[in-house]
Short mmCIF file of C-alpha atoms and ligand atoms in Angstrom, two decimals:
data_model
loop_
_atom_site.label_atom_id
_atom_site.label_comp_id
_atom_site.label_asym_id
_atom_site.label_seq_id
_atom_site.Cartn_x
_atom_site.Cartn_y
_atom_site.Cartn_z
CA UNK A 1 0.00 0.00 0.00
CA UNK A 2 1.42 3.41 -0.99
CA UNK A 3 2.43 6.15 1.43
CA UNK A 4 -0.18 8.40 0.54
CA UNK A 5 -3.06 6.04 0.96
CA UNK A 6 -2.34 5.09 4.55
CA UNK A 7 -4.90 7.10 6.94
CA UNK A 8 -3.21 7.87 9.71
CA UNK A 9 0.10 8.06 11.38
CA UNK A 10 2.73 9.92 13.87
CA UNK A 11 4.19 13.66 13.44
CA UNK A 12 7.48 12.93 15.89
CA UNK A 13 10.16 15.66 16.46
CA UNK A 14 13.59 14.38 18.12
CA UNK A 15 15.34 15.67 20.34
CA UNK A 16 13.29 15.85 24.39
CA UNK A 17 14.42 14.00 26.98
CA UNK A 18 11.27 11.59 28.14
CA UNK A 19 11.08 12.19 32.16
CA UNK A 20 8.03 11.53 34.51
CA UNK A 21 6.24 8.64 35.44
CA UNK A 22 3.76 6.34 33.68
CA UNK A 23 0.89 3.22 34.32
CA UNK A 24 1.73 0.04 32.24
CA UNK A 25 -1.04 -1.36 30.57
CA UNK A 26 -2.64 -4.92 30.81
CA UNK A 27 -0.87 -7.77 28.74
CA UNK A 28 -1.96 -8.25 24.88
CA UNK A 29 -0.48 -11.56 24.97
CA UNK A 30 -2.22 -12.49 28.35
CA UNK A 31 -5.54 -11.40 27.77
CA UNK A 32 -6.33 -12.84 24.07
CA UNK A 33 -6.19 -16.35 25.27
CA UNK A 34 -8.07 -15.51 28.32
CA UNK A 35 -10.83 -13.90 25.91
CA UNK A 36 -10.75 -17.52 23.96
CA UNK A 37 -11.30 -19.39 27.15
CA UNK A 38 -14.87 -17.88 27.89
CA UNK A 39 -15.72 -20.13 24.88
CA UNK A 40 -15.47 -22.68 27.45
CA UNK A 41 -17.80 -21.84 30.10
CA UNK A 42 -21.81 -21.29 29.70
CA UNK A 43 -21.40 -18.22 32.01
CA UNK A 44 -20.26 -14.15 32.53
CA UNK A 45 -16.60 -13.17 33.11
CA UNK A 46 -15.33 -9.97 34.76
CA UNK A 47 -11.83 -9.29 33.24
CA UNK A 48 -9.78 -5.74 34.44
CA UNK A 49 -6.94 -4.20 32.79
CA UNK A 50 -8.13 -5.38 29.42
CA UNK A 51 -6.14 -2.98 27.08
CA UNK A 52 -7.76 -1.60 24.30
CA UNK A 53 -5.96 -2.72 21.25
CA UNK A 54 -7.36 -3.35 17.70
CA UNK A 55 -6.24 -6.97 18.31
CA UNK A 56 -8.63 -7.34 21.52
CA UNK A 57 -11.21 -5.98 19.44
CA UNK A 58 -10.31 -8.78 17.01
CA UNK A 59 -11.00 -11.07 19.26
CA UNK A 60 -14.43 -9.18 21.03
CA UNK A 61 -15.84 -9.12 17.61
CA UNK A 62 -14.76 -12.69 16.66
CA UNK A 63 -16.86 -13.72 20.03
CA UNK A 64 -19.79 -11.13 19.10
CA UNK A 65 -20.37 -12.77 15.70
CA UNK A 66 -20.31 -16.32 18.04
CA UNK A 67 -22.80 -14.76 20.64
CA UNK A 68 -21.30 -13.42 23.18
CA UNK A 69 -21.98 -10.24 24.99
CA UNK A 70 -19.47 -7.75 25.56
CA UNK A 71 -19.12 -4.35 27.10
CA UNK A 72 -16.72 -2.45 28.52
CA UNK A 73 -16.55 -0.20 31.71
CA UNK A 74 -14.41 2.64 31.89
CA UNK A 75 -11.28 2.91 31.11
CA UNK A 76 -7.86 3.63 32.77
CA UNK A 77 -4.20 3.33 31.96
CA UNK A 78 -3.93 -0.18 32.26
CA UNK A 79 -7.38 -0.70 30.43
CA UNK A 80 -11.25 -1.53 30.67
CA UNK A 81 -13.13 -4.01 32.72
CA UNK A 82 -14.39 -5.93 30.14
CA UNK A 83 -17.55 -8.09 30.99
CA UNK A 84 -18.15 -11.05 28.54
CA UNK A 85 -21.38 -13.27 28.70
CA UNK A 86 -21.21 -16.55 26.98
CA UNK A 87 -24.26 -17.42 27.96
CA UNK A 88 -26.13 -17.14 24.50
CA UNK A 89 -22.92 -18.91 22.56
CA UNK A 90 -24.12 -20.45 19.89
CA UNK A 91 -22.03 -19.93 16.94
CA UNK A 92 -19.14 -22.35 16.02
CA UNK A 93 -17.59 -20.68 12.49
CA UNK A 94 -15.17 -18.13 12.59
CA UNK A 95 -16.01 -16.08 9.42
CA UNK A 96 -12.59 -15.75 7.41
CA UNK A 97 -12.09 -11.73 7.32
CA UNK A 98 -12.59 -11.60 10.86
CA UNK A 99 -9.90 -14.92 11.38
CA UNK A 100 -7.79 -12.68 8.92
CA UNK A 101 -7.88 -9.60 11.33
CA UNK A 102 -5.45 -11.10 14.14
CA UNK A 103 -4.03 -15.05 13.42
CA UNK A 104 -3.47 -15.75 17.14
CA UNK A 105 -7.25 -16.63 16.81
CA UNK A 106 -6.56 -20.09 15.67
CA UNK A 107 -6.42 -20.82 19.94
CA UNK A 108 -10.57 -20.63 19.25
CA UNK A 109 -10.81 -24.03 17.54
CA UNK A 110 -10.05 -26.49 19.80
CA UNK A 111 -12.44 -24.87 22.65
CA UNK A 112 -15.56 -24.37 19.74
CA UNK A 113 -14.55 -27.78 19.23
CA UNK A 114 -15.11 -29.08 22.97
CA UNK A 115 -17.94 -27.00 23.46
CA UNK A 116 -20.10 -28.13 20.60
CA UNK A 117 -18.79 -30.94 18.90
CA UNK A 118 -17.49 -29.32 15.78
CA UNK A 119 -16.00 -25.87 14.70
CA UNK A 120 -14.59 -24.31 11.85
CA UNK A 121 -12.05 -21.80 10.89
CA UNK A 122 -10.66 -20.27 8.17
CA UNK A 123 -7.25 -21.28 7.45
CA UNK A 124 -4.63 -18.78 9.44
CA UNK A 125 -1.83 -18.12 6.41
CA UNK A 126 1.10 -16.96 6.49
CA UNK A 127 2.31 -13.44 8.34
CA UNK A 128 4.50 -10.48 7.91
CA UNK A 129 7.13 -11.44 10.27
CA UNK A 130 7.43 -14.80 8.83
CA UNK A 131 5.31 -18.13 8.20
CA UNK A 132 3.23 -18.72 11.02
CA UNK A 133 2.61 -22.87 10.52
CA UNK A 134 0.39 -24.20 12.83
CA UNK A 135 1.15 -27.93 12.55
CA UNK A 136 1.48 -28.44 16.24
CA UNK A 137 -1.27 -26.57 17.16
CA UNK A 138 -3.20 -29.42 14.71
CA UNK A 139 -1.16 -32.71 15.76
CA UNK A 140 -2.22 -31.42 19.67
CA UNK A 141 -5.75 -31.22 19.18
CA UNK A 142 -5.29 -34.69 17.29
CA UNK A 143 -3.90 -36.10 20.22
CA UNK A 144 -6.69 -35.01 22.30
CA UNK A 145 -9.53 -36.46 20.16
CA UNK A 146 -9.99 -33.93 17.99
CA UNK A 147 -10.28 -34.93 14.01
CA UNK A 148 -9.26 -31.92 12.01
CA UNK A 149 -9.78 -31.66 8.22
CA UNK A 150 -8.19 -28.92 5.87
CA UNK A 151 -10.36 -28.09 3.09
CA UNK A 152 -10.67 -25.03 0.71
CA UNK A 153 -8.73 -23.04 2.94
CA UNK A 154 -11.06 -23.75 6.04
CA UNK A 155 -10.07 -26.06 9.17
CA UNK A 156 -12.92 -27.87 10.23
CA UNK A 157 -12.80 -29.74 13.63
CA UNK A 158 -14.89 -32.89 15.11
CA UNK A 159 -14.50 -34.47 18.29
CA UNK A 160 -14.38 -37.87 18.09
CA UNK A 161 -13.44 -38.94 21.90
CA UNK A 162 -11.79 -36.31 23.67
CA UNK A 163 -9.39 -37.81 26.16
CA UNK A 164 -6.53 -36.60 28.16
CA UNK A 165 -2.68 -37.24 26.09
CA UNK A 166 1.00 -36.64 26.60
CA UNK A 167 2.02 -34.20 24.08
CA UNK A 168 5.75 -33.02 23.26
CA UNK A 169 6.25 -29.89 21.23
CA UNK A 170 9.01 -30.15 19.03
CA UNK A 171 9.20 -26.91 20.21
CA UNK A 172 8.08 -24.43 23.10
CA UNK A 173 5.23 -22.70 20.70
CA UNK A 174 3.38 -20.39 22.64
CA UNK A 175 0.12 -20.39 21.11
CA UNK A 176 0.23 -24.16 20.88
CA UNK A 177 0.77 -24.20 24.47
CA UNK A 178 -2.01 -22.04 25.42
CA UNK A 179 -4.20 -23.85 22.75
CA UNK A 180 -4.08 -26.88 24.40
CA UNK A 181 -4.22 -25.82 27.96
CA UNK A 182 -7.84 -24.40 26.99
CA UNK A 183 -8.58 -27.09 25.32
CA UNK A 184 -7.40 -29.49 27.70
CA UNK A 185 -9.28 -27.71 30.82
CA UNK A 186 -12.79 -29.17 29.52
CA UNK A 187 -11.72 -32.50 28.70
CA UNK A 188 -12.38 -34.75 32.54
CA UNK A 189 -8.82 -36.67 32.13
CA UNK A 190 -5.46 -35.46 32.04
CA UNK A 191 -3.40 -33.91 29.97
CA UNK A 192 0.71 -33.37 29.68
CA UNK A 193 2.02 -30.70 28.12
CA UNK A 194 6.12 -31.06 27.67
CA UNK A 195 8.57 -28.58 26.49
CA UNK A 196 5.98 -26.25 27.03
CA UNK A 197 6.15 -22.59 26.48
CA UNK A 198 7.34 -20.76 29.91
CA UNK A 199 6.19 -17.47 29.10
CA UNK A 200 4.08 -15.35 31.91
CA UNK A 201 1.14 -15.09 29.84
CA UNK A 202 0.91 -18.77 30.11
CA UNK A 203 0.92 -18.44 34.12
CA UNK A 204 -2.07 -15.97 33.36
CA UNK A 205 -4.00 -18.22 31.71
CA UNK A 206 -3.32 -21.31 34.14
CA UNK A 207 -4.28 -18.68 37.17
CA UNK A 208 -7.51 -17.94 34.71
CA UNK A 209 -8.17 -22.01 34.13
CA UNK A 210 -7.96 -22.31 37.98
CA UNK A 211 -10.45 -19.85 38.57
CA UNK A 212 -12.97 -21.29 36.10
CA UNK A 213 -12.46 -24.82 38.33
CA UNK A 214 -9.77 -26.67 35.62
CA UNK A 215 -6.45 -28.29 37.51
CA UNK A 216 -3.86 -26.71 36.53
CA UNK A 217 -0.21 -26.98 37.23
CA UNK A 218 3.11 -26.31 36.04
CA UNK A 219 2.72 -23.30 33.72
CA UNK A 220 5.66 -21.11 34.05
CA UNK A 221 8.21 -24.51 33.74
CA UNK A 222 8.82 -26.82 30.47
CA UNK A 223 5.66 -29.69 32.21
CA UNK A 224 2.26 -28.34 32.32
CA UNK A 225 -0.37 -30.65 33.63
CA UNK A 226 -4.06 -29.84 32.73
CA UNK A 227 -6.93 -31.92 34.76
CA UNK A 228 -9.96 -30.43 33.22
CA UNK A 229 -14.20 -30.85 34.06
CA UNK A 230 -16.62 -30.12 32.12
CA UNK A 231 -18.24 -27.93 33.70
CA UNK A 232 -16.03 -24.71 33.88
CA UNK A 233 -17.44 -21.52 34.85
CA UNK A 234 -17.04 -17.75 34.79
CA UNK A 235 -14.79 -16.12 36.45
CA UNK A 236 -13.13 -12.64 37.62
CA UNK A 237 -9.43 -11.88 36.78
CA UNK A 238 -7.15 -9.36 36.25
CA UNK A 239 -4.97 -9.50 33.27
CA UNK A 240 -1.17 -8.99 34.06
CA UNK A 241 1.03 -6.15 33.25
CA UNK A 242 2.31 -5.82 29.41
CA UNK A 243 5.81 -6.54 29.37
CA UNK A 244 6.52 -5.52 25.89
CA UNK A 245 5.12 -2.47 26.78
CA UNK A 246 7.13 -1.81 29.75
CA UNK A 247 10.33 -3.01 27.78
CA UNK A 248 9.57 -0.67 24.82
CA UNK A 249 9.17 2.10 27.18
CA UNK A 250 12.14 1.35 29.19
CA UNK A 251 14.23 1.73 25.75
CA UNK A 252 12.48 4.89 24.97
CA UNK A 253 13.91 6.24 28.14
CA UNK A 254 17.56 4.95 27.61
CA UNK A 255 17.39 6.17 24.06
CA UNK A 256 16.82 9.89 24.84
CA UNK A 257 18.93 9.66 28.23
CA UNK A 258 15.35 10.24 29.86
CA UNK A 259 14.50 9.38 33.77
CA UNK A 260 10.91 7.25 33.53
CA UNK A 261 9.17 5.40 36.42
CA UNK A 262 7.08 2.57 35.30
CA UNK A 263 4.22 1.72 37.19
CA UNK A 264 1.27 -1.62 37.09
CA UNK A 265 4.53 -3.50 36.14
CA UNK A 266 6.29 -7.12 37.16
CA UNK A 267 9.71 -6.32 37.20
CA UNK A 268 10.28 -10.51 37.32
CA UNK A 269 9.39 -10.54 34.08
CA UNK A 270 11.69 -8.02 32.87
CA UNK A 271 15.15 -10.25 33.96
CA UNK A 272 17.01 -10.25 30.70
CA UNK A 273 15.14 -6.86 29.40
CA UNK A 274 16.74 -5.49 32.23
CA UNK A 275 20.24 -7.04 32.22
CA UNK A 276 20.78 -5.68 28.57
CA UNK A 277 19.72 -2.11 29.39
CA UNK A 278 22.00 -2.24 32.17
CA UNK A 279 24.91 -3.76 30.22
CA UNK A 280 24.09 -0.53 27.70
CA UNK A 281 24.66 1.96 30.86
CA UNK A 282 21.49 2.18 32.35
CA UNK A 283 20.58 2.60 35.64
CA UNK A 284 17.67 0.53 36.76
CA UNK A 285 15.78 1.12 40.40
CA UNK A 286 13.75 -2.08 40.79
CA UNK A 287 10.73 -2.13 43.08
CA UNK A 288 7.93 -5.22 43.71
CA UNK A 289 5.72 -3.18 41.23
CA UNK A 290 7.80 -0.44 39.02
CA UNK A 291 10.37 0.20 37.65
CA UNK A 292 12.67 3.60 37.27
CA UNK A 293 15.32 4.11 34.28
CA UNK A 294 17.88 6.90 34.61
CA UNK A 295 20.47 7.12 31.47
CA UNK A 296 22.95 9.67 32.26
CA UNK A 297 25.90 7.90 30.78
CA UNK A 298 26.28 7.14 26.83
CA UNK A 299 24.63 4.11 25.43
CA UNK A 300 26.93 1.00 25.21
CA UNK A 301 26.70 -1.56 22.59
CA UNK A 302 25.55 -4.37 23.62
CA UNK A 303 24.75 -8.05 21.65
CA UNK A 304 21.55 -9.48 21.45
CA UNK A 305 19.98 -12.55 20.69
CA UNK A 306 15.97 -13.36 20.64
CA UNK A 307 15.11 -16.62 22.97
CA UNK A 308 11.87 -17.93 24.28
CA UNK A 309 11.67 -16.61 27.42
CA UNK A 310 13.16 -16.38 29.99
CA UNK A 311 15.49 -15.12 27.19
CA UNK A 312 15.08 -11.83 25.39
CA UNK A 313 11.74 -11.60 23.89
CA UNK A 314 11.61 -11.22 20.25
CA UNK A 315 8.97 -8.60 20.65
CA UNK A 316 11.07 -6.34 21.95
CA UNK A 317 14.34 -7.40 19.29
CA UNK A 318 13.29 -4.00 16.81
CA UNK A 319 13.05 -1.66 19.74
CA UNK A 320 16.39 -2.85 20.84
CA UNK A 321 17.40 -2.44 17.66
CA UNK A 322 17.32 1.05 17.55
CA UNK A 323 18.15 1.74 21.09
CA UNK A 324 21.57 0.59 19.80
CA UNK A 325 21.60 2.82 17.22
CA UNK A 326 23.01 5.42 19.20
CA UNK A 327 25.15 3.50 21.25
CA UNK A 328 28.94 3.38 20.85
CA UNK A 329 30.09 0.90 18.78
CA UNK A 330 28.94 -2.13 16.71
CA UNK A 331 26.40 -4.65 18.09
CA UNK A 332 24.84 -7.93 16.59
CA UNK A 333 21.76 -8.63 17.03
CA UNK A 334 19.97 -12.33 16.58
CA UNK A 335 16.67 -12.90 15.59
CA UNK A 336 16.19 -16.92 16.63
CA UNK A 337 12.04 -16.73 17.02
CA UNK A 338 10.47 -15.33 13.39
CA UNK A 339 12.36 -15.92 9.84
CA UNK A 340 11.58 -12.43 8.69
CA UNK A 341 11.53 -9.99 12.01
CA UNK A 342 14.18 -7.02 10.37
CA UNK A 343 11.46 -5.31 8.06
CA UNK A 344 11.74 -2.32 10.43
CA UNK A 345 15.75 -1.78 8.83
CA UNK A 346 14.97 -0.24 5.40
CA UNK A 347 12.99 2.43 7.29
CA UNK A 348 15.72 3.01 9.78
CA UNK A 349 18.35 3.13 6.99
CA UNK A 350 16.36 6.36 5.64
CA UNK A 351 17.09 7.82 8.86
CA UNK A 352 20.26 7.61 8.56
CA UNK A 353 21.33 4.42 10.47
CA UNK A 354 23.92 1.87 9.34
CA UNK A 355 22.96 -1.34 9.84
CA UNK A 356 23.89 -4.43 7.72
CA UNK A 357 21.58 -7.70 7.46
CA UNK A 358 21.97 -11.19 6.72
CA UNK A 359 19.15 -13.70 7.42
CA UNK A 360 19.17 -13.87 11.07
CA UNK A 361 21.36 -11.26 11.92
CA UNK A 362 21.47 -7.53 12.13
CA UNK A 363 24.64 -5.94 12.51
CA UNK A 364 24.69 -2.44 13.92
CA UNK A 365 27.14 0.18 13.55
CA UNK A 366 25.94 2.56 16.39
CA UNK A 367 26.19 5.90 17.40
CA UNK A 368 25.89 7.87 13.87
CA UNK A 369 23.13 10.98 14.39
CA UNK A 370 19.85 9.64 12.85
CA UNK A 371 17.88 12.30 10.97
CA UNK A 372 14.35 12.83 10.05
CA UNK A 373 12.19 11.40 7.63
CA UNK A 374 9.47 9.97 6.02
CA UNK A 375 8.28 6.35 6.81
CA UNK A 376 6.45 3.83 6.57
CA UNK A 377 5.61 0.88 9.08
CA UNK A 378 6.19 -2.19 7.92
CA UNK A 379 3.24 -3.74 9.00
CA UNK A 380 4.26 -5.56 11.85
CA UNK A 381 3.33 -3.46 15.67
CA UNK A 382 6.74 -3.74 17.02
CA UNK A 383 8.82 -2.78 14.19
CA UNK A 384 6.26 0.53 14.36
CA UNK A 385 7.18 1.27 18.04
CA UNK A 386 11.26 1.05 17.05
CA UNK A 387 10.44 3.17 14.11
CA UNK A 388 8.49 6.31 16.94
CA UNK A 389 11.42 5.56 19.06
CA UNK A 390 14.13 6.01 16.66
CA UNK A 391 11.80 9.42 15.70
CA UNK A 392 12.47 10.41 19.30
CA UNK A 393 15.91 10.81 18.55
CA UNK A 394 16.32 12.23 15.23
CA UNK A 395 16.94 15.51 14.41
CA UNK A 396 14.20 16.95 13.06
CA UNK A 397 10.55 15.95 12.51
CA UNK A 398 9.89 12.27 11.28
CA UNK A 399 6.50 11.35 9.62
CA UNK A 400 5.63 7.39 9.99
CA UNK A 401 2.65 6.26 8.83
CA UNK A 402 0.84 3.18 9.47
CA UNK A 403 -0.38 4.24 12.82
CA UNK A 404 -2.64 1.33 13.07
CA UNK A 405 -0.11 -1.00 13.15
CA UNK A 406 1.18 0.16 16.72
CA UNK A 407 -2.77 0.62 17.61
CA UNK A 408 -2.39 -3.84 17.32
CA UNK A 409 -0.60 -3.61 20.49
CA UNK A 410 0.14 -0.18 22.62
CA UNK A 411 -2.45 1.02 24.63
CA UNK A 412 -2.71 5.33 23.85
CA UNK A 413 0.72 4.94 22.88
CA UNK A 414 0.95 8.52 21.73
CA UNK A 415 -0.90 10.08 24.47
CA UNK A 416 1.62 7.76 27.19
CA UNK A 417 4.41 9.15 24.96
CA UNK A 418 3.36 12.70 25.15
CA UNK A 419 3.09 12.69 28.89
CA UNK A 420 6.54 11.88 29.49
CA UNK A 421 7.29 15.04 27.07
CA UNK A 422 7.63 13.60 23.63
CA UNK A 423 6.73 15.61 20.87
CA UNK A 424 4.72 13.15 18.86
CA UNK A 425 1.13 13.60 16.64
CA UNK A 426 -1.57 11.35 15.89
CA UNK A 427 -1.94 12.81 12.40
CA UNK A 428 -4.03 12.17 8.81
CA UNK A 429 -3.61 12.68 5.56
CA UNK A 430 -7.20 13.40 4.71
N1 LIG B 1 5.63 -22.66 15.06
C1 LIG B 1 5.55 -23.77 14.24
N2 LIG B 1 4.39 -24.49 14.23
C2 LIG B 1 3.31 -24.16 14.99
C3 LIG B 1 3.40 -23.02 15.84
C4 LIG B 1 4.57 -22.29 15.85
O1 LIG B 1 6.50 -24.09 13.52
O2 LIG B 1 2.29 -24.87 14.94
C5 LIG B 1 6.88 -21.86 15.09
C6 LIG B 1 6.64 -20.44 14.55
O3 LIG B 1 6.74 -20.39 13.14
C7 LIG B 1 7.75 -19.65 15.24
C8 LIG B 1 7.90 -20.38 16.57
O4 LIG B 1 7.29 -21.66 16.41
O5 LIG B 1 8.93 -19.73 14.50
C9 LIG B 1 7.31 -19.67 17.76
O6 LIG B 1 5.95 -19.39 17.51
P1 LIG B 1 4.90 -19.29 18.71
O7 LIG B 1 3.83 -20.29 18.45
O8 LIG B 1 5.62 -19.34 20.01
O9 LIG B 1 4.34 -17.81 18.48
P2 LIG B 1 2.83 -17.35 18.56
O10 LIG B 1 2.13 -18.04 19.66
O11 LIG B 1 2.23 -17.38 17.20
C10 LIG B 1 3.25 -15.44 20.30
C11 LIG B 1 2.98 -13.97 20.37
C12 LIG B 1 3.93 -13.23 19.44
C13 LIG B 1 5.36 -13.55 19.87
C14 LIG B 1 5.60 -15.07 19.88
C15 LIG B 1 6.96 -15.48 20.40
C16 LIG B 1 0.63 -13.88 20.86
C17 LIG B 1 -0.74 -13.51 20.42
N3 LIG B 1 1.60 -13.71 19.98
O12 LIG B 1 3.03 -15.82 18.94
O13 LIG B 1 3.69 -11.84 19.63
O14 LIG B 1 6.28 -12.94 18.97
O15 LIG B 1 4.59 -15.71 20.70
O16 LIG B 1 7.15 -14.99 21.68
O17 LIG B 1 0.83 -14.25 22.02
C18 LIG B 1 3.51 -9.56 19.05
O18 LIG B 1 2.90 -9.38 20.13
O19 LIG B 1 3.94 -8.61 18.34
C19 LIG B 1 3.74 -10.94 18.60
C20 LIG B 1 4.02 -11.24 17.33
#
């Protein structure tokens, strides 16, 4: 899509220090399985510090078009209380242009399939940051009881006889993981999860699972082990801080040589966010629930190299990216999670950055002065956010469109921005 046709974007001028203090929003990663496991239950859910993200509302109008009720209180930092009511569920399709809006929704099929016996989807595709297969999320469902056919681009699931199963990942897939833990937590046996994904959100959802009366253990280590009933209900819950957020913001801070306190955070979370800023010169004052940057020395290069956590999250690989664009020196940076995650370079490079890349790796030759310009977002959220940031610190005033991309996954990014005294713009070109 050309420049010009893109409706909205950021004015951002370089050059202010971000100082102050600011509230950390609820988890985008947490709270779109939790939204797929109302499916399970025949019941209401309370649910606070639901961001509002064009993803959530993915997934709210995926469970509208099923049935379900949704509104949403006021609204804070963190989020809304959103109230669902499954209670009138009755659809089991997930119409392909909404399944197109947000992937991640493929965690829907194996709870429609529990709940009423069959479900279909359309087929999830490929993705920006790289092919997003789903052939584990399909051989765990097997496992379970669950006969899956792909036909004309659709996924349509039976249950045959759901029963409990040991399934190993070939590898620690976080939305396979959380697919099967909801899908698991309505089938009565029991169910083994190894080599698991460890990530938080996963500990969300198991705390979520436990609520709605599913056994649930293990979710935060490689063995998760899911005893589930049939008869789940609703539940209240509180969705847990957004560590992408808070990492993103963190870098922000470092960037400009700001002094931030974050707030609604869980600094555990942040372990090897936290050990690379510091390696870079950062001075970190950690607290049970914030977190304060100062940078008052120059930025040190420092490598990097995406893991599943608790190694550094690939979500946050782009906005580390150009955080080390004006450190001193050269850094390399790994990308081990998505085949195609350095989309955000080209745009950098008209800034004025030097950065070489080859497949996996990004090599970065820090601490040249980035200048304005006009950009695009390369329509993946996170590249977006490295792309405001790196406008933070050019000289000048820096146009990026593509807005919506960042509205996927940051919470009033702009307005959180501003308050910390950035001089960034919600603009439009018409
Ligand atoms: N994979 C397979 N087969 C599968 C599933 C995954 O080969 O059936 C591969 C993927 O191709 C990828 C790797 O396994 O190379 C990891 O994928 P994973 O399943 O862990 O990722 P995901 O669940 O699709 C979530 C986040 C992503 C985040 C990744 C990795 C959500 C909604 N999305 O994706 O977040 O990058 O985990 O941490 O939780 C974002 O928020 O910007 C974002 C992309």
């Amino acid at each position: 899509m050309g420049v010009g046709s893109i409706a909205d974007g950021f004015e951002v001028t370089g050059g202010r220090r971000l100082n102050g203090r600011l509230v950390i929003s609820g988890s985008k990663n947490a709270a779109l399985p939790i939204m797929a496991a109302t499916v399970l239950a025949d019941d209401v859910f309370h649910v606070d510090a639901m961001p509002q993200l064009r993803d959530i509302k993915a997934m709210g109008d995926i469970l509208i078009s099923l049935g379900a009720r949704i509104t949403c209180g006021e609204s804070d930092w963190r989020g809304c209380r959103m109230t669902i009511d499954t209670r009138d569920l009755r659809g089991n399709h997930v119409p392909d242009p909404l399944m197109r809006q947000m992937r991640s929704s493929i965690v829907l099929l194996g709870p429609l399939a529990v709940r009423f016996g069959e479900a279909r989807v359309s087929y999830p595709g490929g993705c920006v940051i790289g092919p997003r297969p789903i052939d584990f999320h399909l051989q765990g469902l097997r496992a379970l009881g669950i006969e899956i056919e792909e036909a004309h681009g659709e996924l349509f699931a039976r249950v045959r006889r759901l029963r409990g199963a040991a399934v190993d990942l070939e590898l620690p897939s976080v939305g396979t993981t959380a697919h099967l833990m909801l899908t698991a937590a309505a089938i009565p046996e029991r169910t083994v999860i190894r080599n698991a994904a460890r990530e938080p959100e996963l500990v969300d959802l198991q705390t979520l699972l436990r609520r709605m009366g599913a056994a649930v253990t293990g979710a935060g280590t490689p063995t998760i082990t899911i005893e589930g009933r049939r008869d789940l209900r609703g539940a209240e819950h509180v969705v847990i801080p957004d560590r992408v957020e808070m990492g993103t913001f963190l870098a922000a801070a470092a960037l400009t040589g700001g002094d931030v306190e974050l707030v609604n955070v869980e600094p555990l979370h942040g372990q090897a966010v936290f050990s690379k800023l510091e390696q870079a010169g950062a001075v970190l004052a950690i607290r049970e629930r914030s977190v304060r940057l100062t940078q008052r020395q120059a930025l040190r290069a420092v490598n990097i190299r995406t893991q599943p956590y608790p190694g550094f999250p690939t979500d946050l690989q782009n906005v580390f990216l150009t955080l080390m664009l004006k450190a001193q020196g050269t850094s390399i940076i790994t990308e081990t999670i998505w085949s195609n995650r350095f989309r955000v370079v080209e745009a950098l490079r008209r800034m004025g950055a030097d950065i070489h890349v080859e497949d996996r790796v990004a090599i970065v030759h820090g601490g040249r002065p980035l200048t304005a310009a006009v950009v695009e977002i390369a329509e993946d959220l996170r590249g977006g956010a490295a792309l405001v940031l790196a406008g933070l610190v050019a000289e000048g005033t820096s146009t990026i469109w593509g807005a919506r991309f960042i509205d996927r996954g940051y919470h009033r990014f702009e307005q959180k921005l501003q308050s910390l005294g950035a001089s960034i713009e919600r603009i439009s070109d018409g």
